[in-house]
Coordinates of N, CA and C in Angstrom, one line a residue:
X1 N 1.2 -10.2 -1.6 CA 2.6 -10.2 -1.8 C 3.3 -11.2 -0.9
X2 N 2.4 -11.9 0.5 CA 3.0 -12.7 1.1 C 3.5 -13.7 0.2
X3 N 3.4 -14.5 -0.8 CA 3.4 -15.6 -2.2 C 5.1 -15.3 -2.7
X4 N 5.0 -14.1 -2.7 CA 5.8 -13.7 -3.4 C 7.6 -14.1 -2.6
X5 N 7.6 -14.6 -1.5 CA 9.1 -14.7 -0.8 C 9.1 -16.4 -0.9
X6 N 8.0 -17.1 -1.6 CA 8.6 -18.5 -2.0 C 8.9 -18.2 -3.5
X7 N 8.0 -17.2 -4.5 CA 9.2 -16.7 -5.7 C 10.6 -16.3 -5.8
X8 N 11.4 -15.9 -4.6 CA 12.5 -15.3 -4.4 C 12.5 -13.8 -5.4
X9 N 12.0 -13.5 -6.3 CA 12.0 -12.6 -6.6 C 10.3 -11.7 -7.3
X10 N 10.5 -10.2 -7.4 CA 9.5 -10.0 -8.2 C 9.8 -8.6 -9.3
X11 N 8.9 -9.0 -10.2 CA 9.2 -8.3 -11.4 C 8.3 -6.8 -11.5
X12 N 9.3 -5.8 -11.6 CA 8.7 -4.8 -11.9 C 7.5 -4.6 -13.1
X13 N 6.4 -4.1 -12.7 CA 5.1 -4.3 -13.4 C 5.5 -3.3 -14.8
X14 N 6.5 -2.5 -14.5 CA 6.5 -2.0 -16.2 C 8.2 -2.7 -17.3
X15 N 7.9 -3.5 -16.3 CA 8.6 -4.5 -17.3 C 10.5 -4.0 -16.6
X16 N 11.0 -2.9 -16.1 CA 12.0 -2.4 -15.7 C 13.4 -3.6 -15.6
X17 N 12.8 -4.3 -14.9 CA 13.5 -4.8 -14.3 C 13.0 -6.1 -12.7
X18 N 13.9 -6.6 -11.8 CA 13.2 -7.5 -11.2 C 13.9 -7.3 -9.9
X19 N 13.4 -7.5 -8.7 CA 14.0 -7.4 -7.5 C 13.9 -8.4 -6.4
X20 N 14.5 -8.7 -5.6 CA 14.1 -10.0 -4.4 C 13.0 -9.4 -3.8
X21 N 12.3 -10.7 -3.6 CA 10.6 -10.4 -3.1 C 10.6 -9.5 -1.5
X22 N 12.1 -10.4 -0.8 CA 12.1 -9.4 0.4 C 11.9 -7.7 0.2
X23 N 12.5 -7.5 -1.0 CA 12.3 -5.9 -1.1 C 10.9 -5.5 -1.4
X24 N 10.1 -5.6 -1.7 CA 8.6 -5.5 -2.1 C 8.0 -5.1 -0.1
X25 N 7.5 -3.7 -0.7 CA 7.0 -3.1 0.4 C 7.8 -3.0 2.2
X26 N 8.8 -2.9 1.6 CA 10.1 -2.8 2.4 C 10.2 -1.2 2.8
X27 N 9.4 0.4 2.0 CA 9.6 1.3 2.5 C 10.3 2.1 1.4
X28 N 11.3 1.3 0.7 CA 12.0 2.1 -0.4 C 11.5 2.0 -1.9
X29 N 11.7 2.6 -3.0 CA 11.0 2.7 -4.0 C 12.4 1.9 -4.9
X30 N 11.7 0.9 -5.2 CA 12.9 0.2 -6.3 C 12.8 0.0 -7.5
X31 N 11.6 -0.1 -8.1 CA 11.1 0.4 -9.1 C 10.4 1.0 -10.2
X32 N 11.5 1.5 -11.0 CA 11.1 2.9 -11.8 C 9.4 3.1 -11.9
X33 N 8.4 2.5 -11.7 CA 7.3 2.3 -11.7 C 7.0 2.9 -10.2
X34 N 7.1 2.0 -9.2 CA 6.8 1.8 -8.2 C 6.1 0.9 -7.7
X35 N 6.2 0.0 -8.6 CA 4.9 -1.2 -8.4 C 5.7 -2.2 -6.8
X36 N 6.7 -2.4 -6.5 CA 7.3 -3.0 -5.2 C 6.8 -2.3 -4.3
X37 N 5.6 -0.9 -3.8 CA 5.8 -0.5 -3.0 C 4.1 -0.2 -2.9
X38 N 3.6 -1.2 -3.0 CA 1.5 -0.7 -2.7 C 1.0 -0.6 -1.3
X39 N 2.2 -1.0 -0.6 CA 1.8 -1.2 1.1 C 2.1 -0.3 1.5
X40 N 2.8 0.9 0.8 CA 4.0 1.9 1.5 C 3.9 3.2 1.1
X41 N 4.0 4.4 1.1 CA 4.1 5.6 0.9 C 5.6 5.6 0.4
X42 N 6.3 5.2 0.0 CA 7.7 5.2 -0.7 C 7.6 5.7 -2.0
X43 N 7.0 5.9 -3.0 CA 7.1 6.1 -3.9 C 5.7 7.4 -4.5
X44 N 5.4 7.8 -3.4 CA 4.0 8.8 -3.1 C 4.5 10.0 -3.9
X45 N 5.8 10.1 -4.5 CA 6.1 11.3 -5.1 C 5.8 11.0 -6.8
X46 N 5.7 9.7 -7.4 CA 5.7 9.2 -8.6 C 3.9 9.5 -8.5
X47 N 3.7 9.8 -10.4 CA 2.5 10.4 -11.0 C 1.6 8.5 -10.8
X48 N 0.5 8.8 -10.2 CA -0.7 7.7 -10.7 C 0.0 6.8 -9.6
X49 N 0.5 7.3 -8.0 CA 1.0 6.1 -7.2 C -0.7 5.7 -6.2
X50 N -0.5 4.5 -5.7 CA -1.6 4.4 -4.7 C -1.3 3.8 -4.2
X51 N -1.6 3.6 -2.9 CA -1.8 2.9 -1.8 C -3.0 1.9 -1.8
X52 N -2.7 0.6 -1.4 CA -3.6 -0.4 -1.2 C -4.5 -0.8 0.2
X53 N -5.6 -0.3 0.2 CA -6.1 -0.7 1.8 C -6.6 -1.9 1.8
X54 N -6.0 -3.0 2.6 CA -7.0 -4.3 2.8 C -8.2 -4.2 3.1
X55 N -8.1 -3.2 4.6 CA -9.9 -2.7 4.8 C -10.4 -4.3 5.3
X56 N -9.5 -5.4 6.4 CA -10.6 -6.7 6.7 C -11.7 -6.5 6.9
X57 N -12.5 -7.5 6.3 CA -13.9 -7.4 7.3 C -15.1 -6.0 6.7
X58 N -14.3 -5.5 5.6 CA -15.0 -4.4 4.6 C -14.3 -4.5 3.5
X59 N -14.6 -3.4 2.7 CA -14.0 -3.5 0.6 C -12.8 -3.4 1.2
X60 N -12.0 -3.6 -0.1 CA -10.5 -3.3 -0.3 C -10.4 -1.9 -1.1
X61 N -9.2 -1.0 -0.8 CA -9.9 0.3 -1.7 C -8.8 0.9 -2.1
X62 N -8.0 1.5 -3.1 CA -6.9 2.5 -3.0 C -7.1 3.7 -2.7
X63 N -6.7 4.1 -2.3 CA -6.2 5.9 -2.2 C -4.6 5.9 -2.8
X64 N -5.1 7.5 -3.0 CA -3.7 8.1 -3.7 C -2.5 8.2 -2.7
X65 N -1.5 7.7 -3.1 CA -0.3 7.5 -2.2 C -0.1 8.6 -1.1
X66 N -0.1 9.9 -1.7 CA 0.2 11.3 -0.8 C -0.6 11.5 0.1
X67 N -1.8 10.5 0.5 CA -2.6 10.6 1.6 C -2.0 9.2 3.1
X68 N -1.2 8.6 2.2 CA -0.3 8.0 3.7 C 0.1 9.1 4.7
X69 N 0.0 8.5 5.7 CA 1.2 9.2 6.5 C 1.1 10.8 6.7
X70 N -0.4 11.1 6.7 CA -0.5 12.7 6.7 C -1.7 13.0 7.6
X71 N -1.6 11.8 8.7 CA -2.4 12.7 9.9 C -4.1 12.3 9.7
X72 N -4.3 11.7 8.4 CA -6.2 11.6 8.4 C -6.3 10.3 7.8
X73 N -7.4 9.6 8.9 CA -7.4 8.0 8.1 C -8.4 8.1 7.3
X74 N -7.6 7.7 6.5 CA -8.7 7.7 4.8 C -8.8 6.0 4.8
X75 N -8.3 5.0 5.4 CA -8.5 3.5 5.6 C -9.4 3.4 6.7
X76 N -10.4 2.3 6.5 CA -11.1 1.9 7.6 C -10.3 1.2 8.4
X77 N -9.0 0.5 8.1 CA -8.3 0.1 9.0 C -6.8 0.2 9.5
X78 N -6.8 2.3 9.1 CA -5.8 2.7 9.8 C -4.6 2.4 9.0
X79 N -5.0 1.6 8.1 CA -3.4 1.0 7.4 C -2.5 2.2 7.2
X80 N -3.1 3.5 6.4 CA -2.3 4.6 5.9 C -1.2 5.5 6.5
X81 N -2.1 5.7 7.9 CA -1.4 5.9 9.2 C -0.5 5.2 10.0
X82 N 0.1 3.7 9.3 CA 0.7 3.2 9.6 C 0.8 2.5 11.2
X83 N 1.9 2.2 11.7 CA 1.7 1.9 13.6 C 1.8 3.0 14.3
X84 N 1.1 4.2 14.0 CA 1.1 5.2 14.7 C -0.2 4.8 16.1
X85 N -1.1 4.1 15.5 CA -2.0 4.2 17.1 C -2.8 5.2 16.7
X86 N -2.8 6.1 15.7 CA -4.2 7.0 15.9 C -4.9 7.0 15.0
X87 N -5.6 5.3 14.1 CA -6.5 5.0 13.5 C -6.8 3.9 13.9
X88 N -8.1 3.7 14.6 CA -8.8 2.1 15.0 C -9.1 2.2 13.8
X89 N -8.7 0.6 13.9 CA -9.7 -0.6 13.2 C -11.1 -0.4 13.6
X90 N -11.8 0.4 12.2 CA -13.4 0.2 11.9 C -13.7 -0.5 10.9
X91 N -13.0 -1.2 10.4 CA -14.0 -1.6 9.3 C -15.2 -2.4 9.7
X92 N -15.2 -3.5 10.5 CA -16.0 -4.1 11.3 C -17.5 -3.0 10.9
X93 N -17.5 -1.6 11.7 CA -18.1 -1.0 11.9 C -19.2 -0.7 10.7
X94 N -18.1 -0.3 9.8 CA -18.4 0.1 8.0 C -18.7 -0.6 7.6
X95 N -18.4 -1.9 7.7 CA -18.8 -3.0 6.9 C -18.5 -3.0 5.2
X96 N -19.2 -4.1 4.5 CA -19.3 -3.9 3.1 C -19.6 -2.5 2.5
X97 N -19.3 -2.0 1.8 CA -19.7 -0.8 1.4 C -19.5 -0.8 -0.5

């Protein structure tokens, strides 16, 4: 989504509507979808949401949105837990999987 702030804007994936790229993964849910929000637990109440793990240095993986932000790193690289500090970066460790 870095790409996406020389588009100035981005289009909700179920066609809804379109929002400035600054808002994409900004924390709030802006579209009826929730497709602006794969980096974030914002929209973790909406059916079929996920979360996107980069996972450097191992796979990329989703989990289900409702496992952000709930105390257990289901990311090899802590992403879900956010800047809390109580998920190291393992993927190194994990590796390819």
């Amino acid at each position: 989504y870095a790409s996406l702030a020389s588009l100035g804007s981005f289009s909700c994936l179920d066609g809804s509507g379109a929002i400035p790229a600054a808002s994409v993964n900004d924390n709030f849910c802006d579209c009826s979808d929730g497709s602006d929000e794969p980096g974030t637990s914002a929209c973790a109440g909406l059916p079929g949401r996920y979360f996107y793990c980069i996972n450097d240095l191992s796979l990329p993986q989703l989990i289900f949105a409702s496992r952000v932000s709930d105390g257990i790193c289901d990311c090899c690289d802590g992403s879900d837990e956010g800047n809390l500090g109580q998920c190291p970066n393992n993927c190194a460790s994990v590796g390819p999987q």
